[in-house]
Amino acid sequence: MARADAEQTAASPEAVAARLAASRYLADDGLATAIFLAIRLGKPLLLEGAPGVGKTEAAKATAELLGRELVRLQCYEGIDAAHALYEWNYQRQLLAIRHAGEHEIDIYDDRFLIARPLLQVLRVPEQRVLLVDEIDRSDHEFEALLLEFLSDFQISIPERGTIRAATQPIVILTSNRTRELAEALRRRCVYHWIGYPDAAREAEIIMLRAGDVAKATARAVANAVQQIRARPLAKPPGIAEAVEWANAATILEKGGSPWPEAFRRAIGVLIKDEEDLSAIAPELGRIVEEALG
Amino acid sequence: MRRAEKLPRAAEPLLGFARLLRHHAFPIAPEHVSSFMQAVTLLGPSSMSDIREAALATLAPSPDRRIEFDAHFRSHFYGDVKPPIEGEEDETRVKDDRGSRDEESQAVRQEKGGELSSALEQLSRRDFQFDPDSLGPFRGRLASALPARRSFRTMRTRSRGTLDLRRSLSEIVSADGDIPSPLLRRRQTVPRKLLLLIDVSGSMKLHTADYLKIAHAAVQGAARAEVFTFGTRLTRITSALRIRDRGQALARTAALVDDWDGGTRMGPTLLAFLSVPRFAAFARGAAVVILSDALERGDHADLETAMRRLSARAFRLSLATPLAGDPRFRPATAALSAILPVLDDLVDGSSVRSLSDFILSLARPAPAAETIWKRVS
């Protein structure tokens, strides 16, 4: 999809929200506006928020909205240029030298170049969406390296020269905010903070995402999860966990467990921290009953 | 020279909003402002909520300052709400000793009188009572005892590395296909920064001199150490402590800090520390040790926010309190129990020995402060 097509798809924030909903992603006005602006201004989009609020899903849905393939670069401590930009296939280069014998050979030919996500996207910016996931996990040096990529959309390969994208690719960065990102990086991006949805929206998301869940169950799960998130937990449940809880409780209920009991028994898919489980256990019955009522 | 085109009048309120934010210490770059204008143009805008969404997406306020941002937005565009942050009477003063000159401290010394003089004399007197060599071993061991991290950069090595295929290949090409001995590379390890934040309020009077001596040894011994004092104000004293002679270094420090033995505003002061980007960058990936009794009076919300932010930046956040020297000590005050979950360590800071031992142990993993104190309380 060419840039003009992308701009046509993202004609307005409302159009973006409608297309995202068609990809089974419910975005609020703020997120739809941020995605719209990122596409139209040709800037990277930085999504921050607590784990499990749907940042990566937003990137996937954006790629789907634009009809492009998603290239994902998962960040971690120690990620470097060879993992993110490019690497030479040295073994193949050596073999080629041997086979060439007396003949001349260009060992820096395209066939020896292994394109990592950033280079892949630069080569075909109009067919890919780049997701740089959990940028806050990487080292500061990597953040600086990315800064260069994000400002000029180019990569310099000493043996080959500079590869520059003809058009600006669509880049989405996510961060759980475990550390502060450099101001220079934030400045280059369109920014959106994704918070937890309110109960009504979460119920809609559960209905949209879960397999076979009754509307009343989705509402009860959304209400109960809001209550649980308000507690000081080490790992508050994300939206995916809420969907799983609704699914699991429905399966248990169909297997013969009565309602409040089915929710209680399925709690392991919602809360995945032992201390949190013991903290919430005494109150769980009351929370579920109130949510059902 | 070509003059820039004049902006339409409608753009003025938008520029004014960016100026207002900048005035209130939001980091707004020209790039932000041009994106904001472009975004508003793209959106229409059909309502005020469009302008607000455009501002949020392009001016990118930190989530911690969203409420403040919204208040400014309402005050600027609707004019009917007063931002809650205005009228802050008692802003924490930040003093940076970078580039301070000798004449300056000389002048202070000549004018000394009252509180400053007594603090200086007190510090010098304590100097004489202190065994000058007791921190020598600490200084010597510190460089290798600090936690290290693997750098992004690699270095050539003769053993224990991965094959440097790039260099090996060019060797092979230049040797006409002969395979030389393997060339290896390894990622470098670099010591993490050490950041000491020393409480110089009245309640810490007994320990201040000792802490400064440790800080001096730390600045002398570690590759990258930064030291600040805080009470009612925040003062960077790293440059003063770089003077090799401890007596001179401490005298310079005594002249530099002007809130000795006063009260503590730990929360606001630490927030002031974090609001200066250059200072806040010192905490990034560093071993941060706060030397304080953390006796925050009144509301401790600021302290909690500051500690959470520090913890998110730091590699390890430790609080050394002299109170923990007493075996009956428990982190029971409201402020301490609020910050306990974000602390990696809550340790005894009552003596030079315990504190220097702790700093030398920073590279060794230990259970989080909360786990330890839950067990004993």
XYZ file of C-alpha atoms in Angstrom:
670
model
C 0.000 0.000 0.000
C 1.509 3.311 -1.046
C 1.672 6.311 1.253
C -1.238 7.997 -0.554
C -3.354 4.878 0.016
C -2.375 4.872 3.683
C -3.445 8.499 3.968
C -6.710 7.693 2.259
C -7.345 4.835 4.703
C -6.585 7.170 7.586
C -8.895 9.907 6.352
C -9.937 10.944 9.856
C -9.596 9.690 13.442
C -13.152 8.321 13.154
C -12.222 6.357 10.022
C -9.192 4.956 11.856
C -11.341 3.928 14.829
C -13.854 2.234 12.519
C -11.136 0.333 10.634
C -9.517 -0.736 13.921
C -12.885 -1.978 15.182
C -13.193 -4.041 11.984
C -9.836 -5.609 12.999
C -11.431 -6.408 16.393
C -9.545 -3.606 18.200
C -11.577 -1.002 20.058
C -9.662 2.268 20.246
C -10.786 5.348 22.168
C -10.684 8.835 20.613
C -7.192 9.569 21.903
C -5.596 6.457 20.433
C -7.449 6.778 17.117
C -6.275 10.412 16.873
C -2.684 9.456 17.704
C -2.619 6.701 15.045
C -4.221 9.066 12.522
C -1.638 11.772 13.259
C 1.306 9.353 13.145
C 0.260 8.143 9.691
C -0.514 11.598 8.324
C 2.468 13.425 9.853
C 4.840 10.581 8.899
C 6.171 10.337 12.430
C 6.797 7.271 14.598
C 4.104 6.539 17.186
C 5.179 5.961 20.786
C 2.661 4.028 22.863
C 3.215 3.873 26.598
C 1.124 2.173 29.240
C 1.030 -0.542 31.878
C 1.636 -4.120 30.720
C -1.476 -5.711 29.250
C -3.358 -2.605 28.109
C -3.052 -3.560 24.448
C -0.065 -1.631 23.093
C 1.274 -4.456 20.920
C -2.264 -5.315 19.828
C -2.712 -1.689 18.725
C 0.361 -2.037 16.508
C -0.937 -5.293 15.023
C -4.338 -3.731 14.388
C -2.699 -0.699 12.731
C -0.756 -2.976 10.380
C -4.001 -4.789 9.564
C -5.782 -1.482 9.018
C -3.173 -0.495 6.455
C -3.052 -3.963 4.914
C 0.681 -4.245 5.604
C 2.898 -6.891 7.102
C 4.055 -6.248 10.672
C 7.796 -6.533 11.280
C 8.446 -6.866 14.980
C 11.679 -6.025 16.749
C 11.490 -7.247 20.334
C 13.902 -5.256 22.496
C 15.895 -6.672 25.385
C 18.910 -5.668 27.437
C 21.938 -6.077 25.203
C 20.183 -5.851 21.820
C 22.636 -4.399 19.315
C 23.037 -3.317 15.704
C 23.604 -6.877 14.440
C 20.158 -7.858 15.791
C 18.331 -4.743 14.710
C 19.958 -3.466 11.496
C 21.889 -6.015 9.440
C 24.550 -8.705 9.561
C 26.768 -10.257 6.934
C 26.458 -13.966 6.280
C 30.127 -14.682 6.881
C 29.895 -18.431 6.326
C 28.406 -17.911 2.887
C 31.000 -15.252 2.104
C 33.793 -17.704 2.989
C 32.282 -20.466 0.883
C 31.891 -18.055 -2.022
C 35.568 -17.059 -1.763
C 36.571 -20.727 -1.881
C 34.344 -21.471 -4.844
C 35.463 -18.400 -6.738
C 39.049 -19.615 -6.859
C 40.964 -17.230 -9.121
C 37.846 -15.302 -10.174
C 36.942 -11.970 -8.697
C 33.959 -11.905 -6.386
C 32.008 -9.196 -4.565
C 31.606 -10.549 -1.078
C 29.486 -7.533 -0.096
C 26.798 -8.423 -2.568
C 23.116 -8.392 -1.599
C 22.988 -12.175 -1.347
C 25.385 -12.103 1.630
C 23.469 -9.414 3.489
C 21.093 -10.556 6.231
C 18.490 -7.835 6.694
C 17.325 -7.437 10.290
C 13.979 -5.697 11.017
C 15.075 -2.065 10.550
C 16.729 -2.781 7.211
C 13.807 -4.956 6.084
C 11.470 -2.037 6.650
C 13.745 0.494 4.942
C 13.870 -1.634 1.813
C 10.092 -1.798 1.454
C 8.632 0.930 3.658
C 5.307 0.856 1.847
C 4.618 -2.770 2.594
C 5.617 -2.988 6.225
C 4.794 -1.568 9.625
C 7.719 -1.709 12.067
C 6.950 -2.503 15.694
C 9.805 -1.758 18.101
C 8.395 -3.548 21.106
C 9.325 -2.674 24.700
C 11.993 -0.131 23.842
C 12.379 0.531 27.590
C 14.061 -2.862 27.974
C 16.985 -1.983 25.696
C 20.228 -0.224 26.683
C 20.616 3.513 26.321
C 23.150 2.982 23.534
C 20.529 1.148 21.506
C 18.053 3.941 22.104
C 20.636 6.355 20.684
C 21.163 4.131 17.655
C 17.436 4.027 17.066
C 17.308 7.784 17.366
C 19.449 8.087 14.277
C 17.212 5.680 12.390
C 14.046 7.472 13.453
C 15.235 10.946 12.472
C 16.633 10.142 9.022
C 15.151 6.735 8.184
C 18.485 5.560 6.912
C 21.140 2.982 7.730
C 24.830 3.250 6.896
C 26.555 0.018 5.956
C 30.295 0.735 5.744
C 30.860 -1.733 2.888
C 27.824 -0.586 0.914
C 27.097 3.015 1.765
C 23.866 4.499 3.030
C 20.483 2.903 2.510
C 17.700 5.425 2.818
C 13.962 4.812 2.693
C 12.296 6.488 -0.265
C 9.239 7.207 1.865
C 9.008 7.309 5.630
C 8.006 3.946 7.031
C 5.292 3.574 9.663
C 6.962 2.845 12.981
C 5.287 2.055 16.296
C 7.282 1.928 19.514
C 5.919 0.555 22.767
C 7.166 1.054 26.293
C 6.021 -0.260 29.662
C 7.759 2.722 31.226
C 10.094 0.674 33.361
C 12.604 3.420 32.667
C 12.344 6.914 31.278
C 13.030 7.224 27.576
C 15.310 9.961 26.283
C 13.568 13.241 25.639
C 15.096 13.230 22.133
C 13.258 10.002 21.318
C 9.930 11.232 22.680
C 10.301 14.449 20.726
C 10.510 12.583 17.433
C 7.293 10.668 18.033
C 3.568 11.152 18.204
C 2.752 10.061 21.728
C -0.136 8.279 23.367
C -0.574 6.894 26.860
C -2.899 3.891 26.877
C -4.695 3.480 30.184
C -6.930 0.647 31.317
C -10.380 0.914 29.688
C -13.464 1.657 31.784
C -15.811 -1.220 32.661
C -18.231 -0.675 29.756
C -15.459 -0.586 27.150
C -13.702 -3.563 28.693
C -16.964 -5.549 28.534
C -17.189 -4.673 24.824
C -13.576 -5.791 24.302
C -14.280 -9.078 26.101
C -17.332 -9.692 23.917
C -15.275 -8.944 20.826
C -12.260 -11.031 21.757
C -13.591 -13.980 23.772
C -14.955 -16.988 21.954
C -18.365 -17.790 23.363
C -19.145 -15.596 26.326
C -22.556 -14.271 27.359
C -22.992 -10.500 27.571
C -23.807 -10.684 31.292
C -20.614 -12.669 31.920
C -18.502 -10.112 30.041
C -20.058 -7.305 32.081
C -19.474 -9.159 35.354
C -15.845 -9.894 34.458
C -15.222 -6.279 33.461
C -16.731 -4.993 36.728
C -14.810 -7.475 38.867
C -11.519 -6.749 37.054
C -11.981 -3.001 37.653
C -12.385 -3.735 41.368
C -9.340 -6.024 41.408
C -7.153 -3.490 39.562
C -8.022 -0.872 42.167
C -6.193 -3.016 44.776
C -2.429 -2.477 45.214
C -1.319 -5.572 43.302
C 2.182 -6.406 42.122
C 0.870 -7.390 38.691
C -2.548 -5.923 37.929
C -4.396 -8.056 35.363
C -4.295 -6.851 31.753
C -7.097 -6.923 29.206
C -5.936 -10.266 27.754
C -6.172 -11.820 31.239
C -9.717 -10.473 31.627
C -10.683 -12.069 28.303
C -9.098 -15.364 29.396
C -10.942 -15.201 32.725
C -14.279 -14.745 30.980
C -13.475 -17.677 28.670
C -12.250 -19.946 31.452
C -15.219 -19.211 33.733
C -17.642 -19.903 30.867
C -15.989 -23.264 30.165
C -16.131 -24.205 33.862
C -19.760 -23.142 34.094
C -20.648 -25.273 31.109
C -18.789 -28.137 32.810
C -21.159 -27.902 35.769
C -19.683 -25.314 38.200
C -22.289 -22.805 39.408
C -21.535 -19.107 38.715
C -19.602 -17.523 41.573
C -17.680 -20.767 42.015
C -16.693 -20.906 38.308
C -15.159 -17.401 38.562
C -13.288 -18.301 41.744
C -11.897 -21.505 40.275
C -10.717 -19.776 37.111
C -8.901 -16.981 39.008
C -5.494 -18.460 38.071
C -5.837 -17.166 34.511
C -6.512 -13.656 35.795
C -3.963 -13.271 38.579
C -0.562 -14.794 38.012
C 1.295 -13.756 41.130
C 1.167 -15.791 44.308
C 1.254 -12.808 46.670
C -1.492 -11.085 44.711
C -3.586 -14.254 44.826
C -3.326 -14.524 48.596
C -4.041 -10.796 48.970
C -7.186 -10.934 46.845
C -8.471 -14.383 47.949
C -10.413 -13.269 51.062
C -12.254 -10.574 49.086
C -12.720 -12.437 45.823
C -16.092 -13.973 46.683
C -17.579 -10.604 47.574
C -16.081 -8.872 44.496
C -17.503 -11.531 42.145
C -20.922 -11.534 43.787
C -21.138 -7.753 43.592
C -20.028 -7.851 39.941
C -22.646 -10.476 39.122
C -25.353 -8.643 41.004
C 17.498 37.508 3.636
C 14.164 35.816 3.197
C 11.769 36.459 6.013
C 9.552 33.734 7.371
C 5.911 34.101 6.515
C 3.763 35.564 9.230
C 1.643 32.994 11.027
C -2.148 33.379 10.836
C -3.756 34.977 13.874
C -5.554 31.742 14.675
C -2.185 30.125 15.420
C -1.422 32.568 18.235
C -3.392 30.739 20.990
C -1.680 27.489 20.050
C 1.774 29.055 20.250
C 0.752 30.721 23.483
C -0.187 27.353 24.950
C 3.230 25.914 24.049
C 4.866 28.966 25.648
C 2.776 28.524 28.780
C 3.833 24.893 29.076
C 7.460 25.806 28.565
C 7.120 28.435 31.272
C 5.962 25.674 33.614
C 9.009 23.522 32.834
C 7.423 21.149 30.345
C 10.160 20.142 27.896
C 8.629 21.600 24.730
C 10.980 21.746 21.754
C 10.288 23.750 18.559
C 9.727 20.377 16.850
C 6.862 19.698 19.273
C 5.253 23.017 18.452
C 5.420 22.546 14.685
C 3.949 19.033 15.021
C 1.186 20.482 17.202
C 0.307 23.099 14.567
C 0.367 20.496 11.794
C -1.810 18.154 13.863
C -4.398 20.865 14.536
C -4.479 21.706 10.823
C -4.941 18.034 9.934
C -7.741 17.533 12.435
C -9.843 20.425 11.249
C -10.335 21.167 14.130
C -14.067 20.755 14.678
C -14.061 21.005 18.462
C -11.861 21.852 21.437
C -11.447 18.149 22.102
C -9.623 17.889 18.739
C -7.143 20.525 19.884
C -6.721 18.734 23.202
C -6.101 15.367 21.489
C -3.617 17.018 19.121
C -1.828 18.636 22.058
C -1.635 15.352 23.969
C -0.307 13.439 20.969
C 2.284 15.954 19.822
C 3.350 17.878 22.927
C 3.592 14.497 24.684
C 3.297 15.390 28.368
C 4.633 12.717 30.687
C 1.777 10.669 32.256
C 2.887 11.945 35.683
C 2.091 15.495 34.603
C -1.171 14.847 32.755
C -3.342 16.439 35.463
C -1.142 19.541 35.480
C -1.189 19.580 31.665
C -4.994 19.398 31.590
C -5.229 22.203 34.137
C -3.037 24.434 31.958
C -5.078 23.508 28.901
C -8.318 24.493 30.614
C -6.841 27.679 32.004
C -5.383 28.725 28.627
C -8.224 27.820 26.295
C -11.243 28.259 28.575
C -9.762 30.774 30.967
C -12.051 29.751 33.797
C -9.931 27.382 35.825
C -6.828 28.274 37.724
C -4.062 25.686 37.419
C -3.454 24.055 40.791
C 0.304 24.369 40.558
C 0.371 28.123 40.421
C 1.355 30.021 43.517
C 3.894 27.502 44.722
C 5.620 29.714 47.251
C 8.464 27.639 48.379
C 10.180 26.220 45.345
C 13.204 24.041 46.083
C 16.399 25.772 45.124
C 18.888 23.746 43.150
C 22.558 24.599 43.382
C 25.025 23.151 40.929
C 28.713 23.463 41.759
C 29.839 22.781 38.200
C 32.365 25.390 37.229
C 32.453 26.993 40.668
C 35.638 28.927 41.127
C 38.050 29.187 43.990
C 37.420 32.907 44.427
C 33.785 32.208 45.047
C 34.389 29.879 47.971
C 37.162 32.154 49.253
C 34.677 35.002 49.335
C 32.185 32.883 51.266
C 34.899 31.881 53.676
C 35.857 35.494 54.341
C 32.280 36.452 54.938
C 31.548 33.482 57.110
C 29.444 34.061 60.094
C 26.531 32.636 61.999
C 25.179 29.285 60.958
C 27.514 28.741 58.035
C 30.571 29.401 60.127
C 29.551 27.011 62.852
C 28.805 24.289 60.311
C 32.186 24.773 58.708
C 33.999 24.705 62.019
C 32.079 21.675 63.103
C 33.019 19.824 59.962
C 36.690 20.774 60.248
C 36.776 19.794 63.908
C 35.322 16.369 63.133
C 37.988 15.972 60.490
C 40.714 16.073 63.075
C 39.019 13.510 65.250
C 38.769 11.069 62.404
C 41.421 8.500 61.547
C 42.569 9.752 58.154
C 43.427 6.351 56.703
C 40.403 4.313 57.702
C 38.708 4.888 54.345
C 41.796 4.038 52.287
C 40.871 0.367 51.718
C 37.281 1.391 50.889
C 38.551 3.797 48.244
C 40.883 1.181 46.816
C 38.279 -1.567 46.574
C 35.409 0.589 45.346
C 36.422 0.671 41.670
C 36.104 -3.101 41.327
C 33.258 -3.538 43.827
C 30.598 -1.478 42.071
C 27.990 -3.296 39.981
C 28.988 -3.531 36.347
C 27.002 -3.696 33.182
C 27.892 -5.083 29.811
C 28.475 -2.277 27.410
C 27.122 -2.141 23.899
C 30.690 -1.908 22.651
C 32.904 -4.918 22.108
C 36.649 -5.132 22.485
C 39.252 -7.410 20.993
C 40.229 -10.231 23.259
C 42.593 -13.173 23.130
C 40.329 -15.552 25.010
C 36.702 -16.064 26.067
C 35.022 -14.220 23.255
C 32.957 -14.804 20.191
C 34.588 -15.153 16.824
C 35.110 -11.767 15.212
C 33.925 -12.907 11.809
C 34.105 -9.473 10.215
C 37.803 -9.003 11.031
C 38.608 -12.679 10.433
C 37.098 -12.461 6.970
C 39.168 -9.447 5.953
C 42.267 -11.240 7.333
C 41.431 -14.285 5.226
C 40.921 -12.158 2.134
C 44.215 -10.325 2.652
C 46.042 -13.615 3.374
C 44.768 -14.988 0.081
C 42.486 -17.573 1.583
C 44.740 -18.788 4.382
C 42.971 -19.155 7.704
C 44.872 -17.316 10.426
C 44.437 -17.901 14.153
C 40.918 -17.022 15.321
C 40.252 -13.389 16.171
C 37.874 -12.838 19.068
C 35.759 -10.029 20.479
C 33.997 -9.628 23.787
C 31.529 -7.091 25.113
C 33.166 -4.710 27.518
C 31.979 -4.431 31.076
C 31.783 -0.968 32.582
C 31.134 -0.088 36.222
C 27.784 1.520 36.865
C 27.577 5.064 38.182
C 27.296 5.613 41.918
C 24.917 8.364 43.018
C 24.925 9.432 46.673
C 22.181 11.702 47.996
C 23.092 12.914 51.471
C 20.552 14.334 53.909
C 22.124 17.292 55.749
C 19.113 18.230 57.872
C 19.205 18.743 61.628
C 18.097 15.206 62.453
C 21.143 13.844 60.585
C 23.629 16.231 62.196
C 25.570 13.470 63.954
C 26.217 11.579 60.740
C 26.741 14.293 58.130
C 30.493 14.571 58.548
C 30.974 10.807 58.252
C 28.787 10.657 55.177
C 30.764 13.406 53.504
C 34.003 11.542 54.150
C 32.561 8.437 52.564
C 31.334 10.553 49.661
C 34.811 12.003 49.242
C 36.357 8.528 49.196
C 33.684 7.411 46.708
C 34.364 10.301 44.310
C 38.094 9.613 44.577
C 37.773 5.837 44.166
C 34.957 5.278 41.669
C 35.184 5.985 37.975
C 31.856 7.787 37.911
C 30.326 9.007 41.160
C 27.978 11.903 41.779
C 27.121 13.389 45.166
C 24.325 15.730 46.186
C 23.283 17.061 49.558
C 19.690 17.815 50.382
C 17.804 19.373 53.236
C 15.512 22.194 52.323
C 17.560 22.609 49.127
C 19.517 20.506 46.732
C 23.248 21.050 46.175
C 25.579 19.214 43.859
C 28.937 18.824 45.585
C 30.739 16.403 43.239
C 33.256 18.948 41.923
C 34.153 20.053 45.457
C 34.789 16.429 46.427
C 37.106 15.904 43.452
C 39.837 17.785 45.315
C 42.213 15.050 46.418
C 42.938 16.542 49.852
C 40.017 15.627 52.057
C 40.329 18.605 54.379
C 40.207 21.057 51.520
C 37.419 19.151 49.766
C 35.217 19.153 52.869
C 35.919 22.803 53.597
C 34.850 23.627 50.044
C 31.731 21.519 50.503
C 30.931 23.225 53.796
C 31.036 26.579 52.035
C 28.937 25.369 49.147
C 25.995 23.910 51.032
C 23.817 26.479 52.749
C 21.107 24.406 54.379
C 23.155 22.528 57.004
C 21.180 21.285 59.985
C 17.892 22.761 58.830
C 14.658 20.952 58.087
C 14.069 18.315 55.421
C 11.776 18.497 52.435
C 12.870 15.171 51.072
C 10.016 14.631 48.604
C 10.036 18.073 46.932
C 13.847 18.128 46.901
C 14.110 14.753 45.211
C 11.456 15.851 42.713
C 13.544 18.960 42.052
C 16.510 16.660 41.461
C 14.524 14.649 38.931
C 13.222 17.747 37.181
C 16.727 18.810 36.098
C 17.352 16.512 33.108
C 21.118 16.497 33.575
C 20.786 15.462 37.220
C 18.070 12.938 36.482
C 20.388 11.377 33.890
C 22.907 10.682 36.688
C 20.381 8.307 38.210
C 19.806 6.393 34.984
C 21.195 2.870 35.332
C 23.110 3.922 38.466
C 23.415 2.490 41.941
C 21.568 5.186 43.905
C 22.157 5.363 47.642
C 20.138 7.809 49.743
C 21.670 8.540 53.135
C 18.790 9.777 55.251
C 16.490 8.913 58.117
C 13.554 9.596 55.730
C 11.685 11.437 58.479
C 9.302 13.220 56.134
C 6.771 15.209 58.076
C 3.266 15.794 56.854
C 2.182 14.531 53.461
C 4.552 12.011 51.906
C 2.923 11.853 48.451
C 5.823 13.789 46.855
C 8.367 11.495 48.453
C 6.515 8.442 47.190
C 6.352 9.829 43.634
C 10.008 10.848 43.687
C 11.164 7.471 44.973
C 9.059 5.625 42.415
C 10.569 7.709 39.619
C 14.079 7.277 40.984
C 13.543 3.538 41.243
C 12.352 3.391 37.619
C 15.571 5.052 36.498
C 18.073 3.475 38.847
C 19.697 0.081 38.571
C 19.426 -0.247 42.346
C 17.826 2.153 44.810
C 18.990 1.938 48.405
C 18.174 3.862 51.542
C 20.753 3.828 54.325
C 19.303 5.177 57.541
C 21.147 5.607 60.846
C 17.937 4.528 62.588
C 18.419 0.993 61.266
C 21.477 0.681 63.532
C 19.021 0.083 66.386
C 17.848 -3.554 66.442
C 14.333 -2.392 67.399
C 14.024 -0.356 64.198
C 11.071 -1.181 61.920
C 10.041 0.804 58.812
C 6.749 1.727 60.444
C 6.393 5.448 59.667
C 3.859 6.305 56.964
C 6.573 7.662 54.661
C 8.862 4.655 55.068
C 6.139 2.062 54.597
C 4.957 3.915 51.486
C 8.388 3.895 49.847
C 9.442 0.439 51.051
C 8.017 -1.412 47.983
C 10.210 0.564 45.574
C 13.412 0.233 47.607
C 15.939 -2.433 46.723
C 17.685 -2.037 50.071
C 16.897 -0.485 53.415
C 20.084 -0.774 55.429
C 21.983 0.431 58.454
C 23.727 3.745 57.870
C 24.706 4.461 61.450
C 28.450 4.037 61.059
C 31.175 4.495 58.502
C 31.903 0.789 58.736
C 28.385 -0.433 58.029
C 27.886 2.065 55.241
C 31.180 1.428 53.469
C 30.604 -2.336 53.737
C 27.178 -1.884 52.201
C 28.461 0.241 49.300
C 31.120 -2.391 48.613
C 28.384 -5.043 48.477
C 26.236 -3.242 45.893
C 27.268 -5.604 43.099
C 26.040 -8.644 44.993
C 22.377 -9.525 44.540
C 20.181 -9.272 47.638
C 16.460 -9.765 48.260
C 14.353 -6.597 47.970
C 13.999 -4.437 51.083
C 10.309 -5.240 51.407
C 10.924 -8.989 51.530
C 13.520 -8.619 54.279
C 11.556 -6.183 56.439
C 8.325 -8.103 56.100
C 10.112 -11.053 57.636
C 11.291 -9.145 60.703
C 8.289 -6.933 61.373
